[in-house]
Each structure stands twice: as C-alpha cells, then as structure tokens.
PDB file of C-alpha atoms in Angstrom:
ATOM      1  CA  MET Y   4     111.810 110.622 101.181  1.00 93.00           C
ATOM      2  CA  GLN Y   5     110.246 107.271 102.110  1.00 98.00           C
ATOM      3  CA  LEU Y   6     108.733 105.090  99.391  1.00 98.00           C
ATOM      4  CA  PHE Y   7     106.495 102.029  99.741  1.00 98.00           C
ATOM      5  CA  ASP Y   8     106.539  99.433  96.960  1.00 99.00           C
ATOM      6  CA  THR Y   9     103.130  97.896  97.581  1.00 98.00           C
ATOM      7  CA  HIS Y  10     103.505  94.995  95.133  1.00 98.00           C
ATOM      8  CA  THR Y  11     106.706  93.160  94.287  1.00 98.00           C
ATOM      9  CA  HIS Y  12     107.917  89.612  93.662  1.00 98.00           C
ATOM     10  CA  LEU Y  13     111.467  89.678  95.008  1.00 98.00           C
ATOM     11  CA  ASP Y  14     111.330  85.924  95.545  1.00 98.00           C
ATOM     12  CA  ALA Y  15     111.093  85.359  91.775  1.00 98.00           C
ATOM     13  CA  SER Y  16     113.856  83.338  90.119  1.00 98.00           C
ATOM     14  CA  HIS Y  17     114.868  86.492  88.204  1.00 98.00           C
ATOM     15  CA  PHE Y  18     116.596  87.638  91.423  1.00 98.00           C
ATOM     16  CA  ASP Y  19     118.305  84.386  92.374  1.00 98.00           C
ATOM     17  CA  GLY Y  20     121.719  85.752  91.411  1.00 98.00           C
ATOM     18  CA  ASP Y  21     121.547  89.106  93.188  1.00 98.00           C
ATOM     19  CA  ARG Y  22     118.559  89.242  95.551  1.00 98.00           C
ATOM     20  CA  GLU Y  23     120.429  90.869  98.448  1.00 98.00           C
ATOM     21  CA  GLU Y  24     121.969  93.464  96.148  1.00 98.00           C
ATOM     22  CA  THR Y  25     118.546  94.199  94.623  1.00 98.00           C
ATOM     23  CA  ILE Y  26     117.056  94.781  98.061  1.00 98.00           C
ATOM     24  CA  ALA Y  27     120.013  96.998  98.990  1.00 98.00           C
ATOM     25  CA  ARG Y  28     119.463  99.116  95.872  1.00 98.00           C
ATOM     26  CA  ALA Y  29     115.823  99.566  96.830  1.00 98.00           C
ATOM     27  CA  LEU Y  30     116.817 100.837 100.283  1.00 98.00           C
ATOM     28  CA  GLU Y  31     119.348 103.202  98.706  1.00 98.00           C
ATOM     29  CA  ALA Y  32     116.588 104.562  96.451  1.00 98.00           C
ATOM     30  CA  GLY Y  33     114.447 105.416  99.474  1.00 98.00           C
ATOM     31  CA  VAL Y  34     112.194 102.339  99.471  1.00 98.00           C
ATOM     32  CA  SER Y  35     111.739 101.668 103.169  1.00 98.00           C
ATOM     33  CA  LYS Y  36     108.847  99.211 102.980  1.00 98.00           C
ATOM     34  CA  MET Y  37     107.647  96.591 100.485  1.00 98.00           C
ATOM     35  CA  VAL Y  38     104.878  94.026 100.230  1.00 99.00           C
ATOM     36  CA  ASN Y  39     106.055  90.833  98.556  1.00 99.00           C
ATOM     37  CA  VAL Y  40     103.249  88.810  97.018  1.00 98.00           C
ATOM     38  CA  GLY Y  41     102.997  85.010  97.155  1.00 98.00           C
ATOM     39  CA  PHE Y  42     100.322  83.660  94.842  1.00 98.00           C
ATOM     40  CA  ASN Y  43     100.577  79.860  94.558  1.00 98.00           C
ATOM     41  CA  ARG Y  44     102.031  76.735  96.158  1.00 97.00           C
ATOM     42  CA  GLU Y  45     105.568  77.656  95.104  1.00 98.00           C
ATOM     43  CA  THR Y  46     105.718  81.394  95.829  1.00 98.00           C
ATOM     44  CA  ILE Y  47     103.871  81.554  99.156  1.00 98.00           C
ATOM     45  CA  PRO Y  48     106.690  79.805 101.100  1.00 98.00           C
ATOM     46  CA  SER Y  49     109.402  81.922  99.461  1.00 98.00           C
ATOM     47  CA  THR Y  50     107.394  85.065 100.177  1.00 98.00           C
ATOM     48  CA  MET Y  51     107.063  84.108 103.829  1.00 98.00           C
ATOM     49  CA  LYS Y  52     110.807  83.448 104.030  1.00 98.00           C
ATOM     50  CA  LEU Y  53     111.545  86.928 102.679  1.00 98.00           C
ATOM     51  CA  ALA Y  54     109.119  88.588 105.089  1.00 98.00           C
ATOM     52  CA  GLU Y  55     110.692  86.757 108.011  1.00 98.00           C
ATOM     53  CA  SER Y  56     114.205  87.674 106.877  1.00 98.00           C
ATOM     54  CA  TYR Y  57     113.767  91.443 106.484  1.00 98.00           C
ATOM     55  CA  ASP Y  58     112.010  93.794 108.918  1.00 98.00           C
ATOM     56  CA  PHE Y  59     110.832  96.077 106.115  1.00 98.00           C
ATOM     57  CA  ILE Y  60     109.374  93.374 103.836  1.00 98.00           C
ATOM     58  CA  TYR Y  61     105.775  92.319 104.443  1.00 99.00           C
ATOM     59  CA  ALA Y  62     103.785  89.527 102.813  1.00 99.00           C
ATOM     60  CA  ALA Y  63     100.521  89.122 100.940  1.00 99.00           C
ATOM     61  CA  VAL Y  64      99.423  85.530 100.380  1.00 98.00           C
ATOM     62  CA  GLY Y  65      96.685  84.258  98.103  1.00 98.00           C
ATOM     63  CA  TRP Y  66      95.910  82.184  95.031  1.00 98.00           C
ATOM     64  CA  HIS Y  67      96.390  83.719  91.593  1.00 98.00           C
ATOM     65  CA  PRO Y  68      93.553  83.257  89.069  1.00 98.00           C
ATOM     66  CA  THR Y  69      95.825  81.665  86.472  1.00 98.00           C
ATOM     67  CA  ASP Y  70      96.604  78.956  89.056  1.00 97.00           C
ATOM     68  CA  ALA Y  71      92.982  78.595  90.214  1.00 98.00           C
ATOM     69  CA  ILE Y  72      92.636  75.176  88.591  1.00 98.00           C
ATOM     70  CA  ASP Y  73      95.329  73.822  90.947  1.00 97.00           C
ATOM     71  CA  MET Y  74      93.854  75.088  94.216  1.00 97.00           C
ATOM     72  CA  LYS Y  75      92.722  72.477  96.753  1.00 95.00           C
ATOM     73  CA  ASP Y  76      90.611  72.900  99.888  1.00 91.00           C
ATOM     74  CA  GLY Y  77      93.735  72.518 101.980  1.00 96.00           C
ATOM     75  CA  ASP Y  78      95.343  75.470 100.230  1.00 98.00           C
ATOM     76  CA  LEU Y  79      92.619  77.828 101.451  1.00 98.00           C
ATOM     77  CA  ASP Y  80      93.154  76.505 104.984  1.00 97.00           C
ATOM     78  CA  TRP Y  81      96.898  77.067 104.537  1.00 98.00           C
ATOM     79  CA  ILE Y  82      96.361  80.687 103.493  1.00 98.00           C
ATOM     80  CA  ALA Y  83      94.029  81.172 106.462  1.00 98.00           C
ATOM     81  CA  SER Y  84      96.650  79.839 108.868  1.00 98.00           C
ATOM     82  CA  LEU Y  85      99.333  82.147 107.459  1.00 98.00           C
ATOM     83  CA  CYS Y  86      97.139  85.212 107.941  1.00 98.00           C
ATOM     84  CA  SER Y  87      97.767  85.029 111.694  1.00 98.00           C
ATOM     85  CA  HIS Y  88     101.470  85.731 111.046  1.00 98.00           C
ATOM     86  CA  ASP Y  89     102.347  89.276 112.083  1.00 97.00           C
ATOM     87  CA  LYS Y  90     104.092  89.981 108.755  1.00 98.00           C
ATOM     88  CA  VAL Y  91     101.125  88.963 106.568  1.00 98.00           C
ATOM     89  CA  VAL Y  92      99.170  92.113 105.756  1.00 98.00           C
ATOM     90  CA  ALA Y  93      96.764  91.088 102.956  1.00 98.00           C
ATOM     91  CA  ILE Y  94      95.234  88.204 101.023  1.00 98.00           C
ATOM     92  CA  GLY Y  95      96.336  88.321  97.403  1.00 98.00           C
ATOM     93  CA  GLU Y  96      96.918  88.494  94.713  1.00 98.00           C
ATOM     94  CA  ILE Y  97      93.469  87.174  93.874  1.00 98.00           C
ATOM     95  CA  GLY Y  98      91.024  87.974  91.103  1.00 98.00           C
ATOM     96  CA  LEU Y  99      90.371  87.130  87.472  1.00 98.00           C
ATOM     97  CA  ASP Y 100      92.601  86.782  84.425  1.00 98.00           C
ATOM     98  CA  TYR Y 101      90.941  86.366  81.026  1.00 98.00           C
ATOM     99  CA  TYR Y 102      94.159  86.935  79.074  1.00 97.00           C
ATOM    100  CA  TRP Y 103      95.927  83.666  79.938  1.00 96.00           C
ATOM    101  CA  ASP Y 104      93.808  80.609  79.199  1.00 89.00           C
ATOM    102  CA  THR Y 105      95.096  78.432  82.061  1.00 95.00           C
ATOM    103  CA  SER Y 106      92.064  78.168  84.368  1.00 97.00           C
ATOM    104  CA  PRO Y 107      88.381  78.060  83.301  1.00 97.00           C
ATOM    105  CA  LYS Y 108      86.434  81.192  84.142  1.00 98.00           C
ATOM    106  CA  GLU Y 109      84.001  79.390  86.417  1.00 98.00           C
ATOM    107  CA  VAL Y 110      86.904  77.942  88.413  1.00 98.00           C
ATOM    108  CA  GLN Y 111      88.498  81.383  88.687  1.00 98.00           C
ATOM    109  CA  HIS Y 112      85.188  82.815  89.918  1.00 98.00           C
ATOM    110  CA  THR Y 113      84.830  80.147  92.607  1.00 98.00           C
ATOM    111  CA  VAL Y 114      88.403  80.556  93.884  1.00 98.00           C
ATOM    112  CA  PHE Y 115      88.048  84.350  93.846  1.00 98.00           C
ATOM    113  CA  ARG Y 116      84.787  84.263  95.804  1.00 98.00           C
ATOM    114  CA  ARG Y 117      86.149  81.822  98.370  1.00 98.00           C
ATOM    115  CA  GLN Y 118      89.170  84.010  99.056  1.00 98.00           C
ATOM    116  CA  ILE Y 119      87.061  87.145  99.425  1.00 98.00           C
ATOM    117  CA  GLY Y 120      84.937  85.197 101.897  1.00 98.00           C
ATOM    118  CA  LEU Y 121      88.053  84.199 103.824  1.00 98.00           C
ATOM    119  CA  ALA Y 122      89.300  87.780 103.848  1.00 98.00           C
ATOM    120  CA  ARG Y 123      85.967  88.997 105.229  1.00 98.00           C
ATOM    121  CA  GLU Y 124      86.059  86.283 107.881  1.00 98.00           C
ATOM    122  CA  LEU Y 125      89.578  87.315 108.928  1.00 98.00           C
ATOM    123  CA  ASN Y 126      89.064  91.060 108.336  1.00 98.00           C
ATOM    124  CA  MET Y 127      92.023  91.261 105.933  1.00 98.00           C
ATOM    125  CA  PRO Y 128      92.365  93.611 102.940  1.00 98.00           C
ATOM    126  CA  ILE Y 129      92.680  91.980  99.521  1.00 98.00           C
ATOM    127  CA  VAL Y 130      95.036  92.543  96.589  1.00 99.00           C
ATOM    128  CA  ILE Y 131      93.200  92.266  93.276  1.00 98.00           C
ATOM    129  CA  HIS Y 132      94.644  90.951  90.021  1.00 98.00           C
ATOM    130  CA  ASN Y 133      92.430  91.965  87.100  1.00 98.00           C
ATOM    131  CA  ARG Y 134      93.388  91.307  83.501  1.00 97.00           C
ATOM    132  CA  ASP Y 135      90.777  91.789  80.791  1.00 97.00           C
ATOM    133  CA  ALA Y 136      87.997  91.036  83.308  1.00 98.00           C
ATOM    134  CA  HIS Y 137      86.904  94.454  84.600  1.00 97.00           C
ATOM    135  CA  GLU Y 138      83.144  93.889  84.568  1.00 97.00           C
ATOM    136  CA  ASP Y 139      83.251  90.472  86.245  1.00 98.00           C
ATOM    137  CA  VAL Y 140      85.790  91.562  88.876  1.00 98.00           C
ATOM    138  CA  VAL Y 141      83.627  94.507  89.955  1.00 98.00           C
ATOM    139  CA  CYS Y 142      80.497  92.331  89.903  1.00 98.00           C
ATOM    140  CA  ILE Y 143      82.052  89.691  92.167  1.00 98.00           C
ATOM    141  CA  LEU Y 144      83.494  92.305  94.529  1.00 98.00           C
ATOM    142  CA  ARG Y 145      80.009  93.751  94.910  1.00 98.00           C
ATOM    143  CA  GLU Y 146      78.244  90.408  95.315  1.00 98.00           C
ATOM    144  CA  GLU Y 147      80.762  89.167  97.886  1.00 98.00           C
ATOM    145  CA  LYS Y 148      80.577  92.437  99.882  1.00 98.00           C
ATOM    146  CA  ALA Y 149      84.293  93.112  99.486  1.00 98.00           C
ATOM    147  CA  SER Y 150      83.616  96.737 100.420  1.00 98.00           C
ATOM    148  CA  GLU Y 151      83.546  95.538 104.035  1.00 98.00           C
ATOM    149  CA  ILE Y 152      87.294  94.896 103.959  1.00 98.00           C
ATOM    150  CA  GLY Y 153      88.621  96.945 101.043  1.00 98.00           C
ATOM    151  CA  GLY Y 154      91.988  96.462  99.453  1.00 98.00           C
ATOM    152  CA  VAL Y 155      93.923  97.485  96.389  1.00 98.00           C
ATOM    153  CA  MET Y 156      93.374  97.147  92.657  1.00 98.00           C
ATOM    154  CA  HIS Y 157      96.912  96.120  91.793  1.00 98.00           C
ATOM    155  CA  SER Y 158      98.499  97.621  88.668  1.00 98.00           C
ATOM    156  CA  PHE Y 159      95.232  99.279  87.714  1.00 98.00           C
ATOM    157  CA  SER Y 160      94.620  99.254  83.965  1.00 94.00           C
ATOM    158  CA  GLY Y 161      90.912  99.975  83.613  1.00 96.00           C
ATOM    159  CA  SER Y 162      88.934 103.004  82.505  1.00 97.00           C
ATOM    160  CA  TRP Y 163      87.853 105.873  84.736  1.00 98.00           C
ATOM    161  CA  GLU Y 164      84.364 104.346  84.785  1.00 98.00           C
ATOM    162  CA  THR Y 165      85.805 101.137  86.257  1.00 98.00           C
ATOM    163  CA  ALA Y 166      87.990 103.150  88.604  1.00 98.00           C
ATOM    164  CA  LYS Y 167      84.958 104.987  89.980  1.00 98.00           C
ATOM    165  CA  MET Y 168      83.207 101.689  90.694  1.00 98.00           C
ATOM    166  CA  CYS Y 169      86.273 100.398  92.543  1.00 98.00           C
ATOM    167  CA  LEU Y 170      86.581 103.629  94.513  1.00 98.00           C
ATOM    168  CA  ASP Y 171      82.893 103.390  95.430  1.00 98.00           C
ATOM    169  CA  LEU Y 172      83.643  99.938  96.856  1.00 98.00           C
ATOM    170  CA  GLY Y 173      86.298 101.486  99.088  1.00 98.00           C
ATOM    171  CA  PHE Y 174      89.322 100.210  97.182  1.00 98.00           C
ATOM    172  CA  HIS Y 175      92.656 101.883  96.609  1.00 98.00           C
ATOM    173  CA  LEU Y 176      94.117 102.032  93.094  1.00 98.00           C
ATOM    174  CA  SER Y 177      97.777 101.223  92.578  1.00 98.00           C
ATOM    175  CA  PHE Y 178      99.864 102.240  89.584  1.00 98.00           C
ATOM    176  CA  GLY Y 179     103.236 101.038  88.348  1.00 98.00           C
ATOM    177  CA  GLY Y 180     105.610 101.207  85.408  1.00 98.00           C
ATOM    178  CA  PRO Y 181     103.004 101.727  82.642  1.00 97.00           C
ATOM    179  CA  ILE Y 182     102.336 105.319  83.783  1.00 98.00           C
ATOM    180  CA  THR Y 183     105.876 106.124  82.625  1.00 98.00           C
ATOM    181  CA  PHE Y 184     105.202 104.892  79.072  1.00 97.00           C
ATOM    182  CA  LYS Y 185     104.698 107.607  76.455  1.00 93.00           C
ATOM    183  CA  ASN Y 186     101.737 105.825  74.864  1.00 92.00           C
ATOM    184  CA  ALA Y 187      99.945 104.978  78.142  1.00 93.00           C
ATOM    185  CA  ARG Y 188      97.190 107.589  77.802  1.00 95.00           C
ATOM    186  CA  VAL Y 189      94.417 105.871  79.785  1.00 96.00           C
ATOM    187  CA  PRO Y 190      96.372 104.999  82.972  1.00 96.00           C
ATOM    188  CA  LYS Y 191      97.669 108.564  83.132  1.00 97.00           C
ATOM    189  CA  GLU Y 192      94.188 110.033  82.661  1.00 97.00           C
ATOM    190  CA  VAL Y 193      92.790 107.755  85.360  1.00 98.00           C
ATOM    191  CA  LEU Y 194      95.595 108.447  87.816  1.00 98.00           C
ATOM    192  CA  ALA Y 195      95.065 112.190  87.366  1.00 98.00           C
ATOM    193  CA  GLN Y 196      91.521 111.781  88.729  1.00 98.00           C
ATOM    194  CA  VAL Y 197      92.140 109.314  91.577  1.00 98.00           C
ATOM    195  CA  PRO Y 198      91.782 110.975  95.002  1.00 98.00           C
ATOM    196  CA  LEU Y 199      95.157 111.230  96.707  1.00 98.00           C
ATOM    197  CA  ASP Y 200      93.942 109.326  99.762  1.00 98.00           C
ATOM    198  CA  ARG Y 201      93.220 106.270  97.585  1.00 98.00           C
ATOM    199  CA  LEU Y 202      96.446 106.258  95.581  1.00 98.00           C
ATOM    200  CA  LEU Y 203      99.248 103.682  95.875  1.00 99.00           C
ATOM    201  CA  ILE Y 204     102.392 102.985  93.842  1.00 98.00           C
ATOM    202  CA  GLU Y 205     104.148  99.709  93.045  1.00 98.00           C
ATOM    203  CA  THR Y 206     106.602  97.998  90.730  1.00 98.00           C
ATOM    204  CA  ASP Y 207     105.217  94.454  90.252  1.00 98.00           C
ATOM    205  CA  SER Y 208     108.894  93.612  89.795  1.00 98.00           C
ATOM    206  CA  PRO Y 209     110.371  91.807  87.968  1.00 98.00           C
ATOM    207  CA  TYR Y 210     107.582  92.769  85.529  1.00 98.00           C
ATOM    208  CA  LEU Y 211     106.224  96.054  84.079  1.00 97.00           C
ATOM    209  CA  THR Y 212     109.552  97.855  84.111  1.00 98.00           C
ATOM    210  CA  PRO Y 213     109.224 101.657  83.873  1.00 98.00           C
ATOM    211  CA  HIS Y 214     110.870 103.899  81.310  1.00 97.00           C
ATOM    212  CA  PRO Y 215     113.821 104.244  80.669  1.00 97.00           C
ATOM    213  CA  TYR Y 216     114.515 100.603  81.642  1.00 97.00           C
ATOM    214  CA  ARG Y 217     111.581  99.104  79.758  1.00 95.00           C
ATOM    215  CA  GLY Y 218     112.452  95.678  78.383  1.00 95.00           C
ATOM    216  CA  LYS Y 219     114.825  94.925  81.255  1.00 98.00           C
ATOM    217  CA  ARG Y 220     114.157  93.289  84.606  1.00 98.00           C
ATOM    218  CA  ASN Y 221     112.174  95.476  86.974  1.00 98.00           C
ATOM    219  CA  GLU Y 222     113.128  95.897  90.633  1.00 98.00           C
ATOM    220  CA  SER Y 223     111.760  97.675  93.690  1.00 98.00           C
ATOM    221  CA  ALA Y 224     114.217 100.566  93.431  1.00 98.00           C
ATOM    222  CA  HIS Y 225     112.332 101.637  90.303  1.00 98.00           C
ATOM    223  CA  VAL Y 226     109.258 102.557  92.342  1.00 98.00           C
ATOM    224  CA  ARG Y 227     110.995 105.913  92.627  1.00 98.00           C
ATOM    225  CA  LEU Y 228     110.498 106.388  88.867  1.00 98.00           C
ATOM    226  CA  VAL Y 229     106.809 105.542  89.308  1.00 98.00           C
ATOM    227  CA  ALA Y 230     106.549 108.113  92.104  1.00 98.00           C
ATOM    228  CA  GLU Y 231     108.174 110.771  89.938  1.00 98.00           C
ATOM    229  CA  ALA Y 232     105.805 110.065  87.034  1.00 98.00           C
ATOM    230  CA  ALA Y 233     102.761 110.048  89.320  1.00 98.00           C
ATOM    231  CA  ALA Y 234     103.815 113.323  90.911  1.00 98.00           C
ATOM    232  CA  GLU Y 235     104.192 114.928  87.497  1.00 98.00           C
ATOM    233  CA  ILE Y 236     100.728 113.718  86.459  1.00 98.00           C
ATOM    234  CA  LYS Y 237      99.277 115.035  89.714  1.00 98.00           C
ATOM    235  CA  GLY Y 238     101.134 118.342  89.427  1.00 98.00           C
ATOM    236  CA  MET Y 239     102.839 118.064  92.793  1.00 98.00           C
ATOM    237  CA  GLU Y 240     106.255 117.555  94.340  1.00 98.00           C
ATOM    238  CA  VAL Y 241     107.447 113.958  94.352  1.00 98.00           C
ATOM    239  CA  GLU Y 242     108.285 114.196  98.064  1.00 98.00           C
ATOM    240  CA  LYS Y 243     104.655 115.001  98.864  1.00 98.00           C
ATOM    241  CA  LEU Y 244     103.328 112.210  96.678  1.00 98.00           C
ATOM    242  CA  ALA Y 245     105.736 109.756  98.312  1.00 98.00           C
ATOM    243  CA  GLU Y 246     104.605 110.887 101.766  1.00 98.00           C
ATOM    244  CA  ILE Y 247     100.917 110.464 100.915  1.00 98.00           C
ATOM    245  CA  THR Y 248     101.210 107.069  99.202  1.00 98.00           C
ATOM    246  CA  TYR Y 249     103.431 105.795 102.011  1.00 98.00           C
ATOM    247  CA  ALA Y 250     100.848 106.788 104.628  1.00 98.00           C
ATOM    248  CA  ASN Y 251      98.050 105.278 102.518  1.00 98.00           C
ATOM    249  CA  ALA Y 252      99.851 101.936 102.375  1.00 98.00           C
ATOM    250  CA  LEU Y 253     100.556 101.894 106.110  1.00 98.00           C
ATOM    251  CA  GLU Y 254      96.881 102.494 106.842  1.00 98.00           C
ATOM    252  CA  LEU Y 255      95.533 100.000 104.291  1.00 98.00           C
ATOM    253  CA  PHE Y 256      97.846  97.186 105.400  1.00 98.00           C
ATOM    254  CA  GLY Y 257      97.539  97.984 109.105  1.00 98.00           C
ATOM    255  CA  ILE Y 258     101.277  98.503 109.567  1.00 98.00           C
ATOM    256  CA  ARG Y 259     102.231 100.421 112.700  1.00 90.00           C
TER     257      ARG Y 259
END
C-alpha cells in the first residue's frame, strides 16, 4: 500500500531532534511520497533543502496569509524563480486566515490574488489555506479564475455547500487528522460526499494529530490513520482508498 501525504511541514523545529527518524517511520508506514510546504521567508529555504535531499519529498512554496503583511515584491519574484525547480509541484500554502489577527484582511486579499495570478501565469496548481474565511476564499478563487489551474483545499473544514463550490471550481479536497475525531461530524459528512477522484489525504504535521495521538506531535506516518478513517467513512477497503488518493495526488501535482 502506497500513501501520499499531500501536506506536511517536516522542516518545522518540532522535528529538529529526530527528523531523519521521523521520515524513516513514514516510509515504514507506507508513505512513499510527501509534499512539504514552505510558506514564508524562513520555511521556503528549509522546504527546498528537504526536497533536494530526499527523492520522495516534493515542495510547495508560497506565502501564508498570516504572514501576508511581511511579503515584499521581491518575495513574489523569489517564489516565481523557485517554481522552475523540478521538485516544486505547487504554489502554496496561500489563502485567507481570519482566525489569527496578524495581517489585515485587505493585505491578505492582495497577496492571495497576486499568487493566484502567478500560478496562472506559470500553470501551477495552488494549495489553499482557509480558516474562517470560506465565502471570501471562494469569491477570490472565482474572480481570479483559479479554476484554470486548480489545486487543493488543504485540511478542508467547510460545509458541503462550500465543498460543492470548490469542486465546481475544479479543486480537490484534502482531509487530515480531524476526520478521526469522534466529535468531527461535519468533516466526516462532507468527506462522505466528495467524489473519489477529487479526494486527497494529508497530515499537516506537526499539527492536527489524529486519534489516538491527539495532543501529541503529528508526523507523516500518521497519514495511514487518516487513510483508515477515510476508508471507513467511504465504506471501502483502505488499500483501495490509498491507491485512489495516491493517483489523484500524482496527477494534480504533475509527478511522473
């Protein structure tokens, strides 16, 4: 069984003491590919270093909405230059975050729109971060014609109504640890209705740790627990769900 962790942060300081061992555990758990996400001036270089160090780790590079206030014109040029690297498979994570009050909404909107424009120019898929901003995220995706490139709604947490709008725009929906939580009714109900050809799985490690490790550091090996939960929700064998989500990720990210 091959698993694809489509969103992880293995370069995070949480792994400084055992990064190689963490990656080895992921391989032992059947995780044969991962996309590590660099999202600001600090994490983009460390993400690139990881992608260049391991054949099976790919990179997404972009500017996170909580850091939007710090983005300069040169940073967009930097991201553009990195997209020619053969291990960079997406621009992200980009989007809107109305939970953390670190960047004004209008600044977030501008940075989001500029990165969608860059992705369209370069024909790259995008990885969307959306926290408490469902309506505005969908509105901007529509206005900026993001359907032309598609991408993934990372760690999807919206309603089925929002999910349908994202699916209509050609996006994949990715689910992580929360679908293993007993009280996570909405994500489970949404996942049950997502077409299999638009479904992805992820960890967002070191965050959003699945049951039964909730409260501890997450890691890519735990994407297996996400796959098992998703398969149960879908009423199918975990091996089949792993096969489908793996193929979906290869196609979306253009990995041959």
